[in-house]
PDB file of C-alpha atoms in Angstrom:
ATOM      1  CA  MET A1058      -0.994   8.450  33.323  1.00  0.00           C
ATOM      2  CA  ALA A1059      -3.119  11.053  31.669  1.00  0.00           C
ATOM      3  CA  ASP A1060      -5.536  10.707  29.118  1.00  0.00           C
ATOM      4  CA  ASN A1061      -6.813   9.345  26.064  1.00  0.00           C
ATOM      5  CA  ARG A1062      -6.962  11.457  22.712  1.00  0.00           C
ATOM      6  CA  ASP A1063     -11.122  11.731  23.064  1.00  0.00           C
ATOM      7  CA  ASP A1064     -11.354  15.549  21.658  1.00  0.00           C
ATOM      8  CA  GLU A1065      -9.166  15.220  18.219  1.00  0.00           C
ATOM      9  CA  GLY A1066      -9.687  13.618  14.958  1.00  0.00           C
ATOM     10  CA  PRO A1067     -12.838  12.595  12.545  1.00  0.00           C
ATOM     11  CA  ALA A1068     -15.183   9.730  13.084  1.00  0.00           C
ATOM     12  CA  GLN A1069     -16.606   7.544  10.248  1.00  0.00           C
ATOM     13  CA  TYR A1070     -18.962   4.684  10.747  1.00  0.00           C
ATOM     14  CA  ALA A1071     -21.344   3.042   8.906  1.00  0.00           C
ATOM     15  CA  SER A1072     -25.315   3.327   9.314  1.00  0.00           C
ATOM     16  CA  PRO A1073     -26.585   0.372  11.800  1.00  0.00           C
ATOM     17  CA  PRO A1074     -29.184  -1.841  11.065  1.00  0.00           C
ATOM     18  CA  CYS A1075     -32.709  -0.415  11.913  1.00  0.00           C
ATOM     19  CA  PHE A1076     -34.076  -1.754  15.220  1.00  0.00           C
ATOM     20  CA  MET A1077     -30.383  -3.422  16.070  1.00  0.00           C
ATOM     21  CA  HIS A1078     -31.201  -1.592  19.269  1.00  0.00           C
ATOM     22  CA  GLU A1079     -34.070  -3.643  20.110  1.00  0.00           C
ATOM     23  CA  LEU A1080     -32.469  -7.068  19.368  1.00  0.00           C
ATOM     24  CA  ASP A1081     -29.364  -6.470  21.691  1.00  0.00           C
ATOM     25  CA  PRO A1082     -29.802  -4.395  24.503  1.00  0.00           C
ATOM     26  CA  GLU A1083     -26.108  -3.297  24.837  1.00  0.00           C
ATOM     27  CA  TYR A1084     -26.080  -2.275  21.096  1.00  0.00           C
ATOM     28  CA  ARG A1085     -25.271   1.262  20.776  1.00  0.00           C
ATOM     29  CA  GLU A1086     -26.001   3.285  17.371  1.00  0.00           C
ATOM     30  CA  PRO A1087     -22.675   4.868  16.160  1.00  0.00           C
ATOM     31  CA  PHE A1088     -22.205   8.259  15.423  1.00  0.00           C
ATOM     32  CA  SER A1089     -21.756   9.865  12.009  1.00  0.00           C
ATOM     33  CA  ASP A1090     -20.491  12.995  13.556  1.00  0.00           C
ATOM     34  CA  TRP A1091     -17.382  13.487  15.574  1.00  0.00           C
ATOM     35  CA  THR A1092     -18.997  16.423  17.590  1.00  0.00           C
ATOM     36  CA  ASP A1093     -21.570  13.746  18.604  1.00  0.00           C
ATOM     37  CA  VAL A1094     -18.352  11.231  19.741  1.00  0.00           C
ATOM     38  CA  ARG A1095     -16.817  14.006  21.793  1.00  0.00           C
ATOM     39  CA  ARG A1096     -20.465  14.972  23.116  1.00  0.00           C
ATOM     40  CA  TRP A1097     -21.319  11.599  24.251  1.00  0.00           C
ATOM     41  CA  ARG A1098     -17.386  10.892  25.572  1.00  0.00           C
ATOM     42  CA  LYS A1099     -17.812  13.557  27.972  1.00  0.00           C
ATOM     43  CA  ALA A1100     -21.192  12.832  29.347  1.00  0.00           C
ATOM     44  CA  GLU A1101     -20.030   9.106  29.604  1.00  0.00           C
ATOM     45  CA  ARG A1102     -16.635  10.294  31.215  1.00  0.00           C
ATOM     46  CA  GLU A1103     -18.769  12.516  33.836  1.00  0.00           C
ATOM     47  CA  ARG A1104     -21.109   9.424  34.748  1.00  0.00           C
ATOM     48  CA  LEU A1105     -18.096   7.094  35.098  1.00  0.00           C
ATOM     49  CA  ILE A1106     -15.952   9.233  37.424  1.00  0.00           C
ATOM     50  CA  GLY A1107     -19.303  10.118  39.421  1.00  0.00           C
ATOM     51  CA  ALA A1108     -20.114   6.294  39.739  1.00  0.00           C
ATOM     52  CA  ARG A1109     -16.500   5.656  41.002  1.00  0.00           C
ATOM     53  CA  LEU A1110     -16.916   8.664  43.752  1.00  0.00           C
ATOM     54  CA  VAL A1111     -20.345   7.027  45.147  1.00  0.00           C
ATOM     55  CA  VAL A1112     -18.257   4.296  46.273  1.00  0.00           C
ATOM     56  CA  SER A1113     -17.120   4.381  49.873  1.00  0.00           C
ATOM     57  CA  ALA A1114     -13.430   5.386  50.520  1.00  0.00           C
ATOM     58  CA  ASP A1115     -12.862   1.745  52.059  1.00  0.00           C
ATOM     59  CA  ALA A1116     -14.500  -0.262  49.670  1.00  0.00           C
ATOM     60  CA  ARG A1117     -12.157   1.554  46.843  1.00  0.00           C
ATOM     61  CA  ALA A1118      -9.260   0.911  48.892  1.00  0.00           C
ATOM     62  CA  ALA A1119     -10.048  -2.939  49.368  1.00  0.00           C
ATOM     63  CA  MET A1120     -10.362  -2.598  45.619  1.00  0.00           C
ATOM     64  CA  SER A1121      -7.338  -1.204  45.149  1.00  0.00           C
ATOM     65  CA  ALA A1122      -5.482  -3.906  47.474  1.00  0.00           C
ATOM     66  CA  ARG A1123      -7.308  -6.353  44.912  1.00  0.00           C
ATOM     67  CA  ILE A1124      -5.688  -4.689  41.825  1.00  0.00           C
ATOM     68  CA  ALA A1125      -2.216  -4.410  43.161  1.00  0.00           C
ATOM     69  CA  ASP A1126      -2.240  -8.068  43.685  1.00  0.00           C
ATOM     70  CA  GLY A1127      -3.922  -8.581  40.294  1.00  0.00           C
ATOM     71  CA  LEU A1128      -0.832  -6.601  38.981  1.00  0.00           C
ATOM     72  CA  ASP A1129       1.702  -8.639  41.163  1.00  0.00           C
ATOM     73  CA  ALA A1130       0.475 -11.847  39.675  1.00  0.00           C
ATOM     74  CA  LEU A1131       0.294 -10.347  35.986  1.00  0.00           C
ATOM     75  CA  ILE A1132       3.870  -8.870  36.008  1.00  0.00           C
ATOM     76  CA  GLY A1133       5.684 -11.446  38.197  1.00  0.00           C
ATOM     77  CA  ASP A1134       9.187 -10.841  39.476  1.00  0.00           C
ATOM     78  CA  ILE A1135       9.743  -6.685  39.696  1.00  0.00           C
ATOM     79  CA  ALA A1136      13.810  -6.472  40.311  1.00  0.00           C
ATOM     80  CA  GLY A1137      15.422  -4.371  37.758  1.00  0.00           C
ATOM     81  CA  ARG A1138      12.070  -2.840  36.066  1.00  0.00           C
ATOM     82  CA  MET A1139      10.798   0.635  35.739  1.00  0.00           C
ATOM     83  CA  VAL A1140       7.301   0.928  36.134  1.00  0.00           C
ATOM     84  CA  SER A1141       5.254   4.090  35.606  1.00  0.00           C
ATOM     85  CA  LEU A1142       2.213   4.782  38.135  1.00  0.00           C
ATOM     86  CA  TYR A1143       0.386   7.867  38.742  1.00  0.00           C
ATOM     87  CA  TRP A1144      -0.974   9.683  41.564  1.00  0.00           C
ATOM     88  CA  PRO A1145      -4.327   8.984  42.502  1.00  0.00           C
ATOM     89  CA  PHE A1146      -7.226  11.489  41.277  1.00  0.00           C
ATOM     90  CA  ARG A1147     -10.885  11.592  41.980  1.00  0.00           C
ATOM     91  CA  GLY A1148     -11.720   8.226  42.940  1.00  0.00           C
ATOM     92  CA  GLU A1149      -9.100   6.298  41.070  1.00  0.00           C
ATOM     93  CA  PRO A1150      -7.257   3.008  42.608  1.00  0.00           C
ATOM     94  CA  ASP A1151      -5.014   4.186  44.934  1.00  0.00           C
ATOM     95  CA  LEU A1152      -1.495   2.132  44.337  1.00  0.00           C
ATOM     96  CA  ARG A1153       0.877   4.281  46.365  1.00  0.00           C
ATOM     97  CA  GLY A1154       1.473   1.208  48.638  1.00  0.00           C
ATOM     98  CA  TRP A1155       2.062  -0.839  45.741  1.00  0.00           C
ATOM     99  CA  MET A1156       4.609   1.585  44.696  1.00  0.00           C
ATOM    100  CA  ALA A1157       6.791   1.584  47.901  1.00  0.00           C
ATOM    101  CA  SER A1158       6.760  -2.489  47.756  1.00  0.00           C
ATOM    102  CA  ILE A1159       8.057  -1.927  43.918  1.00  0.00           C
ATOM    103  CA  ASN A1160      11.016  -0.010  45.101  1.00  0.00           C
ATOM    104  CA  ASP A1161      11.143  -2.848  48.325  1.00  0.00           C
ATOM    105  CA  ARG A1162      11.884  -5.347  45.830  1.00  0.00           C
ATOM    106  CA  GLY A1163      14.371  -4.265  43.634  1.00  0.00           C
ATOM    107  CA  GLY A1164      12.244  -2.312  41.014  1.00  0.00           C
ATOM    108  CA  ARG A1165      12.282   1.090  40.449  1.00  0.00           C
ATOM    109  CA  THR A1166       9.232   3.606  39.626  1.00  0.00           C
ATOM    110  CA  ALA A1167       8.301   6.675  37.916  1.00  0.00           C
ATOM    111  CA  LEU A1168       5.175   9.555  37.461  1.00  0.00           C
ATOM    112  CA  PRO A1169       4.308  11.016  34.261  1.00  0.00           C
ATOM    113  CA  VAL A1170       4.362  14.979  34.170  1.00  0.00           C
ATOM    114  CA  VAL A1171       2.943  16.895  31.541  1.00  0.00           C
ATOM    115  CA  ILE A1172       5.213  19.419  30.265  1.00  0.00           C
ATOM    116  CA  GLU A1173       3.223  21.166  27.507  1.00  0.00           C
ATOM    117  CA  LYS A1174      -0.775  20.944  26.156  1.00  0.00           C
ATOM    118  CA  GLY A1175      -0.773  19.028  23.114  1.00  0.00           C
ATOM    119  CA  GLN A1176       2.789  17.116  23.472  1.00  0.00           C
ATOM    120  CA  PRO A1177       3.369  13.864  25.065  1.00  0.00           C
ATOM    121  CA  LEU A1178       3.910  13.404  28.712  1.00  0.00           C
ATOM    122  CA  VAL A1179       7.402  12.481  30.130  1.00  0.00           C
ATOM    123  CA  PHE A1180       8.092  10.241  33.012  1.00  0.00           C
ATOM    124  CA  ARG A1181      10.138  11.202  36.276  1.00  0.00           C
ATOM    125  CA  ALA A1182      11.976   8.722  38.381  1.00  0.00           C
ATOM    126  CA  TYR A1183      10.022   8.531  41.752  1.00  0.00           C
ATOM    127  CA  ARG A1184      10.341   6.784  44.722  1.00  0.00           C
ATOM    128  CA  PRO A1185       8.372   7.562  47.849  1.00  0.00           C
ATOM    129  CA  GLY A1186      10.056  10.292  50.044  1.00  0.00           C
ATOM    130  CA  ASP A1187      11.448  12.029  46.963  1.00  0.00           C
ATOM    131  CA  ARG A1188      10.458  16.058  46.661  1.00  0.00           C
ATOM    132  CA  LEU A1189       7.269  16.723  44.836  1.00  0.00           C
ATOM    133  CA  GLU A1190       5.885  19.811  43.409  1.00  0.00           C
ATOM    134  CA  LYS A1191       2.087  20.375  41.776  1.00  0.00           C
ATOM    135  CA  GLY A1192       1.301  19.837  38.412  1.00  0.00           C
ATOM    136  CA  VAL A1193      -1.652  19.827  36.323  1.00  0.00           C
ATOM    137  CA  TRP A1194      -4.867  19.706  38.390  1.00  0.00           C
ATOM    138  CA  ASN A1195      -2.818  20.021  41.581  1.00  0.00           C
ATOM    139  CA  ILE A1196      -1.654  16.567  41.144  1.00  0.00           C
ATOM    140  CA  PRO A1197       1.737  16.068  42.849  1.00  0.00           C
ATOM    141  CA  ILE A1198       4.748  15.209  40.083  1.00  0.00           C
ATOM    142  CA  PRO A1199       8.507  14.851  41.125  1.00  0.00           C
ATOM    143  CA  ALA A1200      10.376  18.408  41.535  1.00  0.00           C
ATOM    144  CA  GLU A1201      13.091  17.411  39.438  1.00  0.00           C
ATOM    145  CA  GLY A1202      14.691  14.459  37.690  1.00  0.00           C
ATOM    146  CA  ASP A1203      16.080  13.574  34.311  1.00  0.00           C
ATOM    147  CA  PRO A1204      13.367  11.566  32.002  1.00  0.00           C
ATOM    148  CA  VAL A1205      13.081   7.950  32.052  1.00  0.00           C
ATOM    149  CA  LEU A1206      11.537   5.104  30.219  1.00  0.00           C
ATOM    150  CA  PRO A1207       9.631   2.752  31.912  1.00  0.00           C
ATOM    151  CA  ASP A1208       8.908  -0.998  30.996  1.00  0.00           C
ATOM    152  CA  ILE A1209       5.551  -1.013  31.953  1.00  0.00           C
ATOM    153  CA  VAL A1210       3.208   1.862  32.214  1.00  0.00           C
ATOM    154  CA  ILE A1211       0.274   1.537  34.656  1.00  0.00           C
ATOM    155  CA  SER A1212      -2.682   3.960  33.697  1.00  0.00           C
ATOM    156  CA  PRO A1213      -5.802   4.609  35.232  1.00  0.00           C
ATOM    157  CA  ILE A1214      -8.912   4.444  33.293  1.00  0.00           C
ATOM    158  CA  VAL A1215     -12.115   6.706  33.450  1.00  0.00           C
ATOM    159  CA  GLY A1216     -13.857   3.517  31.159  1.00  0.00           C
ATOM    160  CA  ILE A1217     -12.614   0.901  29.382  1.00  0.00           C
ATOM    161  CA  ASP A1218     -14.314  -1.311  26.334  1.00  0.00           C
ATOM    162  CA  PRO A1219     -14.073  -4.924  25.327  1.00  0.00           C
ATOM    163  CA  GLY A1220     -11.002  -3.889  23.034  1.00  0.00           C
ATOM    164  CA  ASN A1221      -9.175  -2.441  26.083  1.00  0.00           C
ATOM    165  CA  TYR A1222      -9.588   0.954  24.573  1.00  0.00           C
ATOM    166  CA  ARG A1223      -9.441   3.524  27.601  1.00  0.00           C
ATOM    167  CA  LEU A1224     -11.669   6.556  27.752  1.00  0.00           C
ATOM    168  CA  GLY A1225      -9.578   9.028  29.719  1.00  0.00           C
ATOM    169  CA  TYR A1226     -10.076  12.875  30.511  1.00  0.00           C
ATOM    170  CA  GLY A1227     -10.103  13.953  27.103  1.00  0.00           C
ATOM    171  CA  GLY A1228      -6.392  15.484  27.409  1.00  0.00           C
ATOM    172  CA  GLY A1229      -4.979  13.318  24.309  1.00  0.00           C
ATOM    173  CA  PHE A1230      -1.845  12.387  26.140  1.00  0.00           C
ATOM    174  CA  PHE A1231      -1.658   9.068  26.375  1.00  0.00           C
ATOM    175  CA  ASP A1232      -1.657   8.104  22.977  1.00  0.00           C
ATOM    176  CA  ARG A1233       0.869  10.882  21.978  1.00  0.00           C
ATOM    177  CA  THR A1234       2.697   9.737  24.900  1.00  0.00           C
ATOM    178  CA  LEU A1235       3.053   5.897  23.657  1.00  0.00           C
ATOM    179  CA  ALA A1236       3.448   6.701  19.760  1.00  0.00           C
ATOM    180  CA  ALA A1237       6.443   8.915  20.693  1.00  0.00           C
ATOM    181  CA  MET A1238       8.214   6.162  23.046  1.00  0.00           C
ATOM    182  CA  PRO A1239      10.958   4.306  21.208  1.00  0.00           C
ATOM    183  CA  PHE A1240       9.573   1.206  22.055  1.00  0.00           C
ATOM    184  CA  ARG A1241       5.986  -0.414  23.040  1.00  0.00           C
ATOM    185  CA  PRO A1242       6.129  -0.629  26.863  1.00  0.00           C
ATOM    186  CA  LEU A1243       3.859  -3.074  28.854  1.00  0.00           C
ATOM    187  CA  VAL A1244       0.395  -1.097  28.954  1.00  0.00           C
ATOM    188  CA  ILE A1245      -1.795  -2.331  31.759  1.00  0.00           C
ATOM    189  CA  GLY A1246      -5.069  -0.188  32.320  1.00  0.00           C
ATOM    190  CA  VAL A1247      -6.460  -0.260  35.900  1.00  0.00           C
ATOM    191  CA  GLY A1248      -9.759   0.544  37.576  1.00  0.00           C
ATOM    192  CA  TYR A1249     -12.866  -1.131  38.720  1.00  0.00           C
ATOM    193  CA  GLU A1250     -15.325  -3.285  37.036  1.00  0.00           C
ATOM    194  CA  LEU A1251     -18.234  -0.457  36.931  1.00  0.00           C
ATOM    195  CA  GLN A1252     -15.983   1.360  34.236  1.00  0.00           C
ATOM    196  CA  ARG A1253     -16.620  -1.520  31.689  1.00  0.00           C
ATOM    197  CA  ILE A1254     -18.703  -0.146  29.205  1.00  0.00           C
ATOM    198  CA  PRO A1255     -19.584  -1.428  25.240  1.00  0.00           C
ATOM    199  CA  THR A1256     -17.451   0.904  23.776  1.00  0.00           C
ATOM    200  CA  ILE A1257     -15.709   4.389  24.050  1.00  0.00           C
ATOM    201  CA  TYR A1258     -16.042   5.002  19.816  1.00  0.00           C
ATOM    202  CA  PRO A1259     -12.457   4.324  19.368  1.00  0.00           C
ATOM    203  CA  GLN A1260     -10.688   6.272  16.270  1.00  0.00           C
ATOM    204  CA  PRO A1261      -7.638   5.395  14.432  1.00  0.00           C
ATOM    205  CA  HIS A1262      -5.468   7.248  16.305  1.00  0.00           C
ATOM    206  CA  ASP A1263      -6.315   5.596  19.773  1.00  0.00           C
ATOM    207  CA  ILE A1264      -4.074   2.677  21.307  1.00  0.00           C
ATOM    208  CA  PRO A1265      -5.483  -0.041  23.278  1.00  0.00           C
ATOM    209  CA  MET A1266      -4.023  -1.328  26.469  1.00  0.00           C
ATOM    210  CA  THR A1267      -2.060  -4.159  26.183  1.00  0.00           C
ATOM    211  CA  THR A1268      -4.323  -5.711  29.098  1.00  0.00           C
ATOM    212  CA  VAL A1269      -6.603  -4.369  32.090  1.00  0.00           C
ATOM    213  CA  VAL A1270      -6.681  -5.149  35.676  1.00  0.00           C
ATOM    214  CA  THR A1271      -9.541  -4.806  37.990  1.00  0.00           C
ATOM    215  CA  GLU A1272     -10.428  -5.519  41.114  1.00  0.00           C
ATOM    216  CA  ALA A1273     -11.984  -8.843  39.752  1.00  0.00           C
ATOM    217  CA  ALA A1274      -9.937  -9.854  37.179  1.00  0.00           C
ATOM    218  CA  ALA A1275      -6.885  -9.096  34.447  1.00  0.00           C
ATOM    219  CA  ALA A1276      -8.275  -9.210  30.817  1.00  0.00           C
TER     220      ALA A1276
END
């Protein structure tokens, strides 16, 4: 799935106690200006993407396999369920093999599609072998098909905080999409342990993941 609404909406925070950063090294001073939040999110996004790209392809493949095992343990019987995944981009966990296994076990799969900037995503059914075309950022998307509504949404993260709020790519698609759906699916963020951060400075419109699965655990 695409992104968190990182570049929209005002932020308001109370002033922190003086010297709090000296008492708690994880403490981050809240921002009072939305411009500062946007600037921080952009820098943090670039840092986290760079950090995962430094990890070798073999190591990422091994972590992706552990994430797939964690998803199976969390979801259980997949038969008859529609799962939206994603096409891996810039070092994200590659779950395409797990996607194929869902179809082999009686489930169905879909991919998200950007229709228009500032609008919710739609989901189109997809199974390995179906025709693809290039979408936003040249990421492959299903070339045809009517929209579907997934029971489970698997969303890659750039960063994740202890409240399961997701830092995405800044396009705003993720929250719009969940807000527009007629029911709340099971929403699972997937990523690596190195992407855990103390906060994303969540805004009122941000929607947290139901849970998060990394190569280490589900949370």
